[in-house]
Every structure is written in C-alpha cells, then in structure tokens.
Tab-separated table of C-alpha atoms in Angstrom:
chain	number	residue	atom	x	y	z
A	3	UNK	CA	-14.979	10.554	-39.957
A	4	UNK	CA	-13.186	11.102	-43.291
A	5	UNK	CA	-9.487	11.032	-43.959
A	6	UNK	CA	-7.631	13.056	-41.359
A	7	UNK	CA	-4.179	14.471	-40.685
A	8	UNK	CA	-2.853	13.476	-37.261
A	9	UNK	CA	0.128	15.237	-35.715
A	10	UNK	CA	1.998	13.499	-32.890
A	11	UNK	CA	4.569	15.562	-31.010
A	12	UNK	CA	6.998	13.179	-29.351
A	13	UNK	CA	7.969	9.924	-31.064
A	14	UNK	CA	9.122	7.967	-28.026
A	15	UNK	CA	7.523	4.850	-26.572
A	16	UNK	CA	4.109	6.455	-26.026
A	17	UNK	CA	3.928	8.647	-29.113
A	18	UNK	CA	5.325	5.944	-31.376
A	19	UNK	CA	2.939	3.328	-29.983
A	20	UNK	CA	0.010	5.697	-30.467
A	21	UNK	CA	1.083	6.183	-34.076
A	22	UNK	CA	1.124	2.425	-34.681
A	23	UNK	CA	-2.303	2.019	-33.129
A	24	UNK	CA	-3.750	4.874	-35.176
A	25	UNK	CA	-2.341	3.421	-38.386
A	26	UNK	CA	-3.775	0.025	-37.494
A	27	UNK	CA	-7.251	1.464	-36.994
A	28	UNK	CA	-7.094	4.077	-39.758
A	29	UNK	CA	-4.511	3.123	-42.406
A	30	UNK	CA	-5.770	5.899	-44.694
A	31	UNK	CA	-4.923	8.687	-42.227
A	32	UNK	CA	-1.792	10.778	-42.643
A	33	UNK	CA	0.337	10.704	-39.492
A	34	UNK	CA	2.913	13.465	-39.055
A	35	UNK	CA	5.484	13.479	-36.275
A	36	UNK	CA	7.701	15.829	-34.326
A	37	UNK	CA	10.790	14.836	-32.367
A	38	UNK	CA	13.772	16.888	-31.324
A	39	UNK	CA	16.349	14.131	-31.787
A	40	UNK	CA	17.399	12.981	-35.251
A	41	UNK	CA	17.663	9.372	-34.098
A	42	UNK	CA	14.022	8.971	-33.122
A	43	UNK	CA	12.807	10.736	-36.246
A	44	UNK	CA	14.868	8.450	-38.475
A	45	UNK	CA	13.682	5.333	-36.655
A	46	UNK	CA	10.057	6.517	-36.782
A	47	UNK	CA	10.274	7.025	-40.540
A	48	UNK	CA	12.097	3.723	-41.123
A	49	UNK	CA	9.515	1.795	-39.079
A	50	UNK	CA	6.603	3.554	-40.747
A	51	UNK	CA	5.333	5.077	-37.510
A	52	UNK	CA	4.810	8.384	-39.306
A	53	UNK	CA	4.588	9.523	-42.903
A	54	UNK	CA	6.678	12.641	-42.341
A	55	UNK	CA	8.724	13.958	-39.432
A	56	UNK	CA	10.152	17.302	-38.368
A	57	UNK	CA	12.293	18.859	-35.637
A	58	UNK	CA	10.278	22.098	-35.817
A	59	UNK	CA	7.143	21.699	-33.688
A	60	UNK	CA	5.316	24.626	-35.294
A	61	UNK	CA	5.845	23.329	-38.852
A	62	UNK	CA	3.114	20.657	-38.996
A	63	UNK	CA	0.658	21.994	-36.407
A	64	UNK	CA	-1.391	24.118	-38.896
A	65	UNK	CA	-1.891	21.019	-41.108
A	66	UNK	CA	-3.412	18.834	-38.414
A	67	UNK	CA	-6.992	17.900	-37.660
A	68	UNK	CA	-5.896	16.279	-34.393
A	69	UNK	CA	-2.747	17.106	-32.396
A	70	UNK	CA	-1.404	14.729	-29.737
A	71	UNK	CA	1.265	16.037	-27.363
A	72	UNK	CA	3.240	12.982	-26.227
A	73	UNK	CA	6.084	14.885	-24.584
A	74	UNK	CA	7.077	15.515	-20.928
A	75	UNK	CA	4.618	17.530	-18.842
A	76	UNK	CA	6.565	20.802	-18.794
A	77	UNK	CA	7.130	20.565	-22.547
A	78	UNK	CA	3.415	19.874	-23.051
A	79	UNK	CA	2.566	23.140	-21.308
A	80	UNK	CA	5.131	25.026	-23.410
A	81	UNK	CA	3.669	23.533	-26.588
A	82	UNK	CA	0.135	24.496	-25.549
A	83	UNK	CA	1.319	28.093	-25.336
A	84	UNK	CA	3.014	27.742	-28.729
A	85	UNK	CA	-0.195	26.384	-30.288
A	86	UNK	CA	-2.097	29.424	-29.027
A	87	UNK	CA	0.122	31.569	-31.260
A	88	UNK	CA	-0.270	29.500	-34.446
A	89	UNK	CA	-2.865	29.609	-37.211
A	90	UNK	CA	-4.478	26.216	-36.615
A	91	UNK	CA	-7.327	24.513	-38.450
A	92	UNK	CA	-10.742	25.578	-37.254
A	93	UNK	CA	-12.043	23.271	-34.508
A	94	UNK	CA	-8.815	21.237	-34.347
A	95	UNK	CA	-8.711	18.686	-31.499
A	96	UNK	CA	-5.716	18.920	-29.168
A	97	UNK	CA	-4.917	16.328	-26.510
A	98	UNK	CA	-1.896	15.093	-24.577
A	99	UNK	CA	-0.515	11.956	-22.921
A	100	UNK	CA	0.728	13.286	-19.591
A	101	UNK	CA	0.682	11.341	-16.330
A	102	UNK	CA	-0.779	14.257	-14.378
A	103	UNK	CA	-3.715	16.220	-15.665
A	104	UNK	CA	-4.770	19.221	-13.582
A	105	UNK	CA	-1.904	21.551	-14.558
A	106	UNK	CA	-2.113	20.540	-18.216
A	107	UNK	CA	-5.880	21.106	-18.396
A	108	UNK	CA	-5.453	24.448	-16.624
A	109	UNK	CA	-2.747	25.476	-19.110
A	110	UNK	CA	-4.924	24.511	-22.075
A	111	UNK	CA	-7.816	26.566	-20.725
A	112	UNK	CA	-5.477	29.483	-20.085
A	113	UNK	CA	-3.735	29.574	-23.453
A	114	UNK	CA	-6.393	28.229	-25.836
A	115	UNK	CA	-9.650	29.652	-24.488
A	116	UNK	CA	-9.863	32.304	-27.207
A	117	UNK	CA	-8.987	29.881	-30.025
A	118	UNK	CA	-11.400	27.836	-32.150
A	119	UNK	CA	-10.045	24.548	-30.806
A	120	UNK	CA	-11.144	21.564	-28.762
A	121	UNK	CA	-9.015	20.228	-25.912
A	122	UNK	CA	-9.304	17.202	-23.673
A	123	UNK	CA	-6.622	15.843	-21.375
A	124	UNK	CA	-5.540	12.238	-21.896
A	125	UNK	CA	-3.533	9.684	-19.972
A	126	UNK	CA	-2.825	6.325	-21.628
A	127	UNK	CA	-1.957	4.164	-18.617
A	128	UNK	CA	0.628	1.921	-20.182
A	129	UNK	CA	4.382	1.899	-20.250
A	130	UNK	CA	7.574	-0.099	-20.442
A	131	UNK	CA	11.140	0.004	-19.169
A	132	UNK	CA	12.124	0.579	-22.808
A	133	UNK	CA	12.130	4.006	-24.405
A	134	UNK	CA	12.405	5.792	-27.718
A	135	UNK	CA	10.885	5.198	-31.140
A	136	UNK	CA	12.650	1.848	-31.343
A	137	UNK	CA	10.474	0.623	-28.427
A	138	UNK	CA	7.153	1.620	-30.036
A	139	UNK	CA	4.639	-1.215	-29.751
A	140	UNK	CA	1.256	-1.299	-31.456
A	141	UNK	CA	-0.055	-3.612	-28.728
A	142	UNK	CA	1.163	-1.493	-25.798
A	143	UNK	CA	-2.275	-0.156	-24.873
A	144	UNK	CA	-4.354	-3.304	-25.310
A	145	UNK	CA	-6.756	-3.640	-22.336
A	146	UNK	CA	-5.050	-0.740	-20.534
A	147	UNK	CA	-7.034	2.222	-19.266
A	148	UNK	CA	-6.962	5.252	-21.570
A	149	UNK	CA	-8.236	8.131	-19.458
A	150	UNK	CA	-9.837	11.323	-20.753
A	151	UNK	CA	-10.093	14.395	-18.511
A	152	UNK	CA	-12.508	16.936	-20.041
A	153	UNK	CA	-11.856	20.679	-19.992
A	154	UNK	CA	-13.893	23.795	-20.701
A	155	UNK	CA	-12.749	23.338	-24.317
A	156	UNK	CA	-14.166	19.819	-24.621
A	157	UNK	CA	-17.260	19.482	-26.811
A	158	UNK	CA	-19.759	16.628	-26.806
A	159	UNK	CA	-18.128	15.174	-29.919
A	160	UNK	CA	-14.505	15.604	-28.833
A	161	UNK	CA	-14.056	12.387	-26.893
A	162	UNK	CA	-16.149	10.361	-29.344
A	163	UNK	CA	-13.867	11.518	-32.164
A	164	UNK	CA	-10.765	10.549	-30.201
A	165	UNK	CA	-12.203	7.151	-29.304
A	166	UNK	CA	-12.707	6.509	-33.000
A	167	UNK	CA	-9.185	7.716	-33.800
A	168	UNK	CA	-7.693	5.475	-31.115
A	169	UNK	CA	-9.898	2.439	-31.722
A	170	UNK	CA	-6.906	0.489	-33.057
A	171	UNK	CA	-5.248	0.654	-29.638
A	172	UNK	CA	-7.890	-1.710	-28.199
A	173	UNK	CA	-7.683	0.234	-24.946
A	174	UNK	CA	-10.335	0.711	-22.247
A	175	UNK	CA	-11.563	4.325	-22.452
A	176	UNK	CA	-12.779	6.105	-19.353
A	177	UNK	CA	-13.618	9.720	-18.407
A	178	UNK	CA	-12.770	11.390	-15.102
A	179	UNK	CA	-12.227	14.938	-13.842
A	180	UNK	CA	-8.609	16.089	-13.922
A	181	UNK	CA	-8.432	16.784	-10.174
A	182	UNK	CA	-9.835	13.365	-9.298
A	183	UNK	CA	-7.450	11.701	-11.756
A	184	UNK	CA	-4.495	13.293	-9.989
A	185	UNK	CA	-5.800	12.316	-6.536
A	186	UNK	CA	-6.314	8.673	-7.552
A	187	UNK	CA	-2.995	8.316	-9.364
A	188	UNK	CA	-1.183	9.898	-6.402
A	189	UNK	CA	-2.226	6.835	-4.386
A	190	UNK	CA	-1.828	4.010	-6.897
A	191	UNK	CA	1.031	5.299	-9.036
A	192	UNK	CA	2.943	8.333	-7.790
A	193	UNK	CA	3.297	7.498	-4.089
A	194	UNK	CA	4.317	3.848	-4.796
A	195	UNK	CA	7.266	5.188	-6.810
A	196	UNK	CA	8.357	7.178	-3.764
A	197	UNK	CA	8.076	4.077	-1.587
A	198	UNK	CA	10.072	2.037	-4.075
A	199	UNK	CA	12.846	4.619	-4.326
A	200	UNK	CA	12.927	5.031	-0.532
A	201	UNK	CA	13.266	1.267	-0.022
A	202	UNK	CA	16.206	1.233	-2.411
A	203	UNK	CA	17.826	4.187	-0.667
A	204	UNK	CA	17.394	2.491	2.704
A	205	UNK	CA	18.644	-0.894	1.490
A	206	UNK	CA	21.602	0.666	-0.278
A	207	UNK	CA	22.785	2.343	2.898
A	208	UNK	CA	22.022	-0.753	4.990
A	209	UNK	CA	24.123	-2.893	2.647
A	210	UNK	CA	27.145	-0.782	3.593
A	211	UNK	CA	27.081	-2.372	7.061
A	212	UNK	CA	25.388	-5.675	6.183
A	213	UNK	CA	26.895	-6.912	2.939
A	214	UNK	CA	24.500	-9.869	2.569
A	215	UNK	CA	21.631	-7.429	1.993
A	216	UNK	CA	22.238	-7.252	-1.750
A	217	UNK	CA	22.499	-11.039	-2.054
A	218	UNK	CA	19.249	-11.702	-0.229
A	219	UNK	CA	17.298	-8.958	-2.032
A	220	UNK	CA	14.952	-11.136	-4.071
A	221	UNK	CA	11.299	-12.160	-3.997
A	222	UNK	CA	9.068	-9.532	-2.433
A	223	UNK	CA	11.815	-6.911	-2.203
A	224	UNK	CA	12.566	-7.261	-5.897
A	225	UNK	CA	8.896	-6.951	-6.826
A	226	UNK	CA	8.354	-3.902	-4.602
A	227	UNK	CA	11.406	-2.032	-5.921
A	228	UNK	CA	11.211	-2.813	-9.656
A	229	UNK	CA	9.728	0.609	-10.409
A	230	UNK	CA	12.695	2.319	-8.742
A	231	UNK	CA	14.425	1.852	-12.117
A	232	UNK	CA	12.012	4.341	-13.717
A	233	UNK	CA	13.341	7.438	-15.470
A	234	UNK	CA	14.184	10.112	-12.827
A	235	UNK	CA	13.329	13.157	-14.925
A	236	UNK	CA	9.840	11.938	-15.717
A	237	UNK	CA	9.034	11.174	-12.088
A	238	UNK	CA	10.433	14.456	-10.838
A	239	UNK	CA	8.056	16.225	-13.210
A	240	UNK	CA	5.107	14.044	-12.186
A	241	UNK	CA	5.615	14.673	-8.472
A	242	UNK	CA	6.064	18.421	-8.886
A	243	UNK	CA	2.844	18.697	-10.912
A	244	UNK	CA	0.856	16.697	-8.351
A	245	UNK	CA	2.559	17.968	-5.214
A	246	UNK	CA	-0.399	18.509	-2.883
A	247	UNK	CA	-1.967	15.098	-3.476
A	248	UNK	CA	1.351	13.280	-3.081
A	249	UNK	CA	2.250	15.172	0.110
A	250	UNK	CA	-1.132	14.200	1.556
A	251	UNK	CA	-0.470	10.530	0.766
A	252	UNK	CA	2.979	10.735	2.397
A	253	UNK	CA	1.485	12.235	5.562
A	254	UNK	CA	-1.206	9.562	5.681
A	255	UNK	CA	1.334	6.781	5.263
A	256	UNK	CA	3.554	8.129	8.035
A	257	UNK	CA	0.621	7.769	10.430
A	258	UNK	CA	0.044	4.185	9.290
A	259	UNK	CA	3.705	3.283	9.859
A	260	UNK	CA	3.548	4.858	13.324
A	261	UNK	CA	0.488	2.735	14.099
A	262	UNK	CA	2.285	-0.480	13.093
A	263	UNK	CA	5.313	0.549	15.152
A	264	UNK	CA	3.039	1.054	18.174
A	265	UNK	CA	1.473	-2.395	17.725
A	266	UNK	CA	4.931	-3.961	17.599
A	267	UNK	CA	6.066	-2.066	20.681
A	268	UNK	CA	2.998	-3.315	22.534
A	269	UNK	CA	3.456	-6.928	21.335
A	270	UNK	CA	-0.189	-6.797	20.180
A	271	UNK	CA	-0.243	-10.087	18.294
A	272	UNK	CA	-3.951	-10.036	17.499
A	273	UNK	CA	-3.861	-6.500	16.099
A	274	UNK	CA	-0.806	-7.291	13.975
A	275	UNK	CA	-2.523	-10.395	12.588
A	276	UNK	CA	-5.618	-8.322	11.777
A	277	UNK	CA	-3.411	-5.720	10.089
A	278	UNK	CA	-2.030	-8.284	7.629
A	279	UNK	CA	-5.369	-10.051	7.210
A	280	UNK	CA	-7.130	-6.820	6.290
A	281	UNK	CA	-4.415	-5.918	3.780
A	282	UNK	CA	-4.674	-9.358	2.214
A	283	UNK	CA	-8.451	-9.118	1.889
A	284	UNK	CA	-8.345	-5.581	0.516
A	285	UNK	CA	-5.914	-6.618	-2.206
A	286	UNK	CA	-8.114	-9.559	-3.190
A	287	UNK	CA	-11.066	-7.209	-3.580
A	288	UNK	CA	-9.245	-4.674	-5.756
A	289	UNK	CA	-9.264	-4.860	-9.549
A	290	UNK	CA	-5.556	-5.712	-9.579
A	291	UNK	CA	-6.581	-9.231	-10.573
A	292	UNK	CA	-9.230	-8.077	-13.059
A	293	UNK	CA	-7.165	-6.161	-15.627
A	294	UNK	CA	-7.702	-3.020	-13.661
A	295	UNK	CA	-4.794	-0.997	-14.989
A	296	UNK	CA	-1.484	-0.664	-16.701
A	297	UNK	CA	0.594	-3.121	-14.731
A	298	UNK	CA	-2.140	-5.723	-14.388
A	299	UNK	CA	-1.441	-8.715	-16.618
A	300	UNK	CA	-2.463	-12.353	-16.809
A	301	UNK	CA	0.220	-14.378	-15.043
A	302	UNK	CA	1.051	-18.065	-15.101
A	303	UNK	CA	3.516	-19.699	-12.701
A	304	UNK	CA	5.568	-22.804	-13.477
A	305	UNK	CA	7.669	-24.785	-10.995
A	306	UNK	CA	10.863	-25.454	-12.927
A	307	UNK	CA	13.986	-27.435	-11.981
A	308	UNK	CA	17.401	-25.808	-11.997
A	309	UNK	CA	18.477	-27.500	-15.206
A	310	UNK	CA	20.013	-26.271	-18.432
A	311	UNK	CA	17.646	-25.107	-21.202
A	312	UNK	CA	14.445	-25.472	-19.118
A	313	UNK	CA	13.322	-21.916	-19.811
A	314	UNK	CA	14.209	-22.248	-23.492
A	315	UNK	CA	12.099	-25.414	-23.615
A	316	UNK	CA	9.065	-23.577	-22.239
A	317	UNK	CA	9.551	-20.547	-24.476
A	318	UNK	CA	9.755	-22.829	-27.493
A	319	UNK	CA	6.353	-24.249	-26.550
A	320	UNK	CA	5.031	-20.687	-26.478
A	321	UNK	CA	6.453	-19.689	-29.851
A	322	UNK	CA	3.979	-17.362	-31.593
A	323	UNK	CA	2.362	-16.250	-28.321
A	324	UNK	CA	2.745	-12.605	-27.298
A	325	UNK	CA	4.519	-12.399	-23.918
A	326	UNK	CA	4.603	-9.308	-21.719
A	327	UNK	CA	7.327	-10.384	-19.299
A	328	UNK	CA	9.094	-13.383	-17.793
A	329	UNK	CA	11.199	-13.756	-14.676
A	330	UNK	CA	12.255	-16.275	-12.048
A	331	UNK	CA	10.821	-15.827	-8.563
A	332	UNK	CA	12.632	-16.886	-5.377
A	333	UNK	CA	16.065	-16.456	-6.905
A	334	UNK	CA	17.832	-17.139	-3.588
A	335	UNK	CA	16.151	-20.481	-2.917
A	336	UNK	CA	18.427	-23.369	-1.992
A	337	UNK	CA	16.184	-26.175	-3.252
A	338	UNK	CA	16.222	-27.519	-6.815
A	339	UNK	CA	13.205	-25.632	-8.119
A	340	UNK	CA	12.447	-22.058	-9.007
A	341	UNK	CA	9.195	-20.456	-10.073
A	342	UNK	CA	9.002	-19.156	-13.616
A	343	UNK	CA	6.455	-16.327	-13.907
A	344	UNK	CA	5.189	-15.524	-17.398
A	345	UNK	CA	2.893	-12.559	-18.044
A	346	UNK	CA	0.406	-12.264	-20.908
A	347	UNK	CA	-1.895	-9.450	-22.023
A	348	UNK	CA	-5.045	-11.521	-22.303
A	349	UNK	CA	-6.751	-14.618	-20.929
A	350	UNK	CA	-6.691	-16.424	-24.283
A	351	UNK	CA	-2.887	-16.491	-24.415
A	352	UNK	CA	-2.723	-17.499	-20.748
A	353	UNK	CA	-5.084	-20.448	-21.281
A	354	UNK	CA	-3.083	-21.537	-24.319
A	355	UNK	CA	0.157	-21.399	-22.330
A	356	UNK	CA	-1.269	-23.417	-19.466
A	357	UNK	CA	-2.466	-26.115	-21.862
A	358	UNK	CA	0.708	-26.501	-23.909
A	359	UNK	CA	3.001	-26.493	-20.876
A	360	UNK	CA	0.814	-28.985	-18.998
A	361	UNK	CA	0.446	-31.255	-22.051
A	362	UNK	CA	4.132	-31.275	-22.957
A	363	UNK	CA	5.940	-31.216	-19.604
A	364	UNK	CA	5.570	-32.642	-16.112
A	365	UNK	CA	6.090	-29.236	-14.473
A	366	UNK	CA	3.542	-27.956	-11.971
A	367	UNK	CA	1.584	-25.098	-13.561
A	368	UNK	CA	-0.665	-22.793	-11.549
A	369	UNK	CA	-2.421	-19.448	-11.774
A	370	UNK	CA	-3.044	-17.032	-8.905
C-alpha cells in the first residue's frame, strides 16, 4: 500500500513499541500519537516514536488511514464511542491492543456499525515489567503471537493490510474468534495471575507467624509469583471484562485442589505420583518450549561459582547479543554454586551464547 498516516492512541510500552516496529517496516509512513501525559509525549517525540503528538484524542483521528487504540480496555471502549462521532476517512481501519476481546469487539460493532470503517480486534501478546514511552522496544513483539479477532466490520482485506503495516514487528500473526480468545487467555493468562496473587497473599500472612517464609521464598515460589508484580489497574480491568470465563476456571481449579486434598487424606501414594507424572508430561507436550507465546523464550543455564565478577565475566562474553532476562536460580542454596539463567528471543542467540561460554569458561552449560 502507498504512504499512510498511522494514529496510535497510547504511547506506553505497547503503543510505543508498535510505533517503532511500524517505522522499521515502513519508514515513509507518518506516525501520529496521542497520550494524556506530557512526559510520555515528550519522550515519544524525542525518541522518534512518532512524528507528532497530541493530548487531544479527537485531533488526529480524522487524518488517519489506520487507528490503533493502545490504551486500557475501558478507555478503548470510550474512544470507540468517540470515533463514532468524528468525521473519519472513508474506510479507515481501526484496531486495538487490549488483553480481552469480546467486550471491545461488541463495543466496536455497537458504535461503528453505521460508519464507513473497518474494525478488527487485536492482542499483541508481549509485555514487560517496564512501562511508559521510555520502555518502548522495537523488538518487543519478535516471535510473539499477535492475535486478530475479526468483527462484523472486518473486511477480507482488513487483516492483510494490518499484517503489512505490522510486518516490522516480526510477530506471529494468528486469527481467532473474540469469545474463544477470551476463553483461552482466561486459562493461560488471566487465571494464573489470580493464582500468583493468591500465593503472595497466603505467604504474606503466613510469614507473620513463620518469619523464615520470606527468606526461603526462592526457586519455584519465586517463578510462580513473579507475575504478582503486574500492574493492579490493568489486571482489574482484564478480569472484569472476562468475568464469566475466569469464574469458570476458578470453579474448575477448586475441584482439582479438593481432589488432591482427598488423595493426601487417603495416603494414596500411587494416585499422587500419577498426578505429578501427568502434569509433567502435559507440560512437555505443550508449546511452552516451542515459542508458543509471550513469555516463552530460549533459555540457557550456567552453573556458576559464588565468586566476584562471575556474572560480569559471562555478560562480557555476550556483549552485542540481545538478552531478554537474566537471574540466579536457587538463591537460598548453601553450596558454592548457583544457576545463572539467561533468556534470549531466538535460537541463534542461544546457540551463540552456549558456544562462547563453553569455549571461554569451564562452567557447566545446559539447555532444558
């Protein structure tokens, strides 16, 4: 398609990263941005995320060929209503970046049905603990799922046009119905956040009577509760816009916990063993290890001694390689070694890391 004007409402981590990806794939496009806060607008302009920015959402909307709503879910619905009252370009494409889809698609069909517009729901399944325009990352969506949920306002060309627009993201595009999207994400994303927060609530209260709880909270507990640090407002909105699916998952899980409790009460060793064995096998068969989604990276593990500058030594070997995350596992071990876990976005960087660390150190390197 020819030169286009793209309008991104919301210049935080997601919106800013989308802007970088669009500019990488289409440097000739004009990218306009909206953000309520002065700080994010200034940063977005300084970093070149957008060509112009405003704090008036309605100001740039009539200029756009494609509008991306990268704002919280409730604000997305408000903006859809606002767009229905504006004089937009004929056949403009409107999409969003919300984590739940059914209510957003329903709102678009409600407010925009009589307009000459195209709408498709979107969910880029990537994120970070960082936020704001300063955290924008042009590589954020590489190999992550970018989900489209068609609506009654989606034409045959709508998704193809967006795939072309977003080609610089190097994401994995997929289409799914909005209702099914919300059911699936209730299981693999929304409900796990409830579990994580509940574990932290339980452990926090338990630590009041057993003060070693906080000291021993490493390893598996740390990994299971990392997402409890997520932004509360966002997750409140997500749960309330996917209430029925999440409540169903909670009810199902209660029954599973009751079943495990019964097995323990009955001292049913064989059934308990089968319970863990089945879970282990199910996890191996899932796409968690095959770049199946947002949190799925390529991980390398290095046995490292508890000595000064060891981590700096390894990071120096990896200079120029794009890292996703690093941390030490088994932080409460009493022996001399820890396990350094380094995450990469692709297999090429992982293979490079394994080679340079193996060739230049005597540390044990392994991949799960």
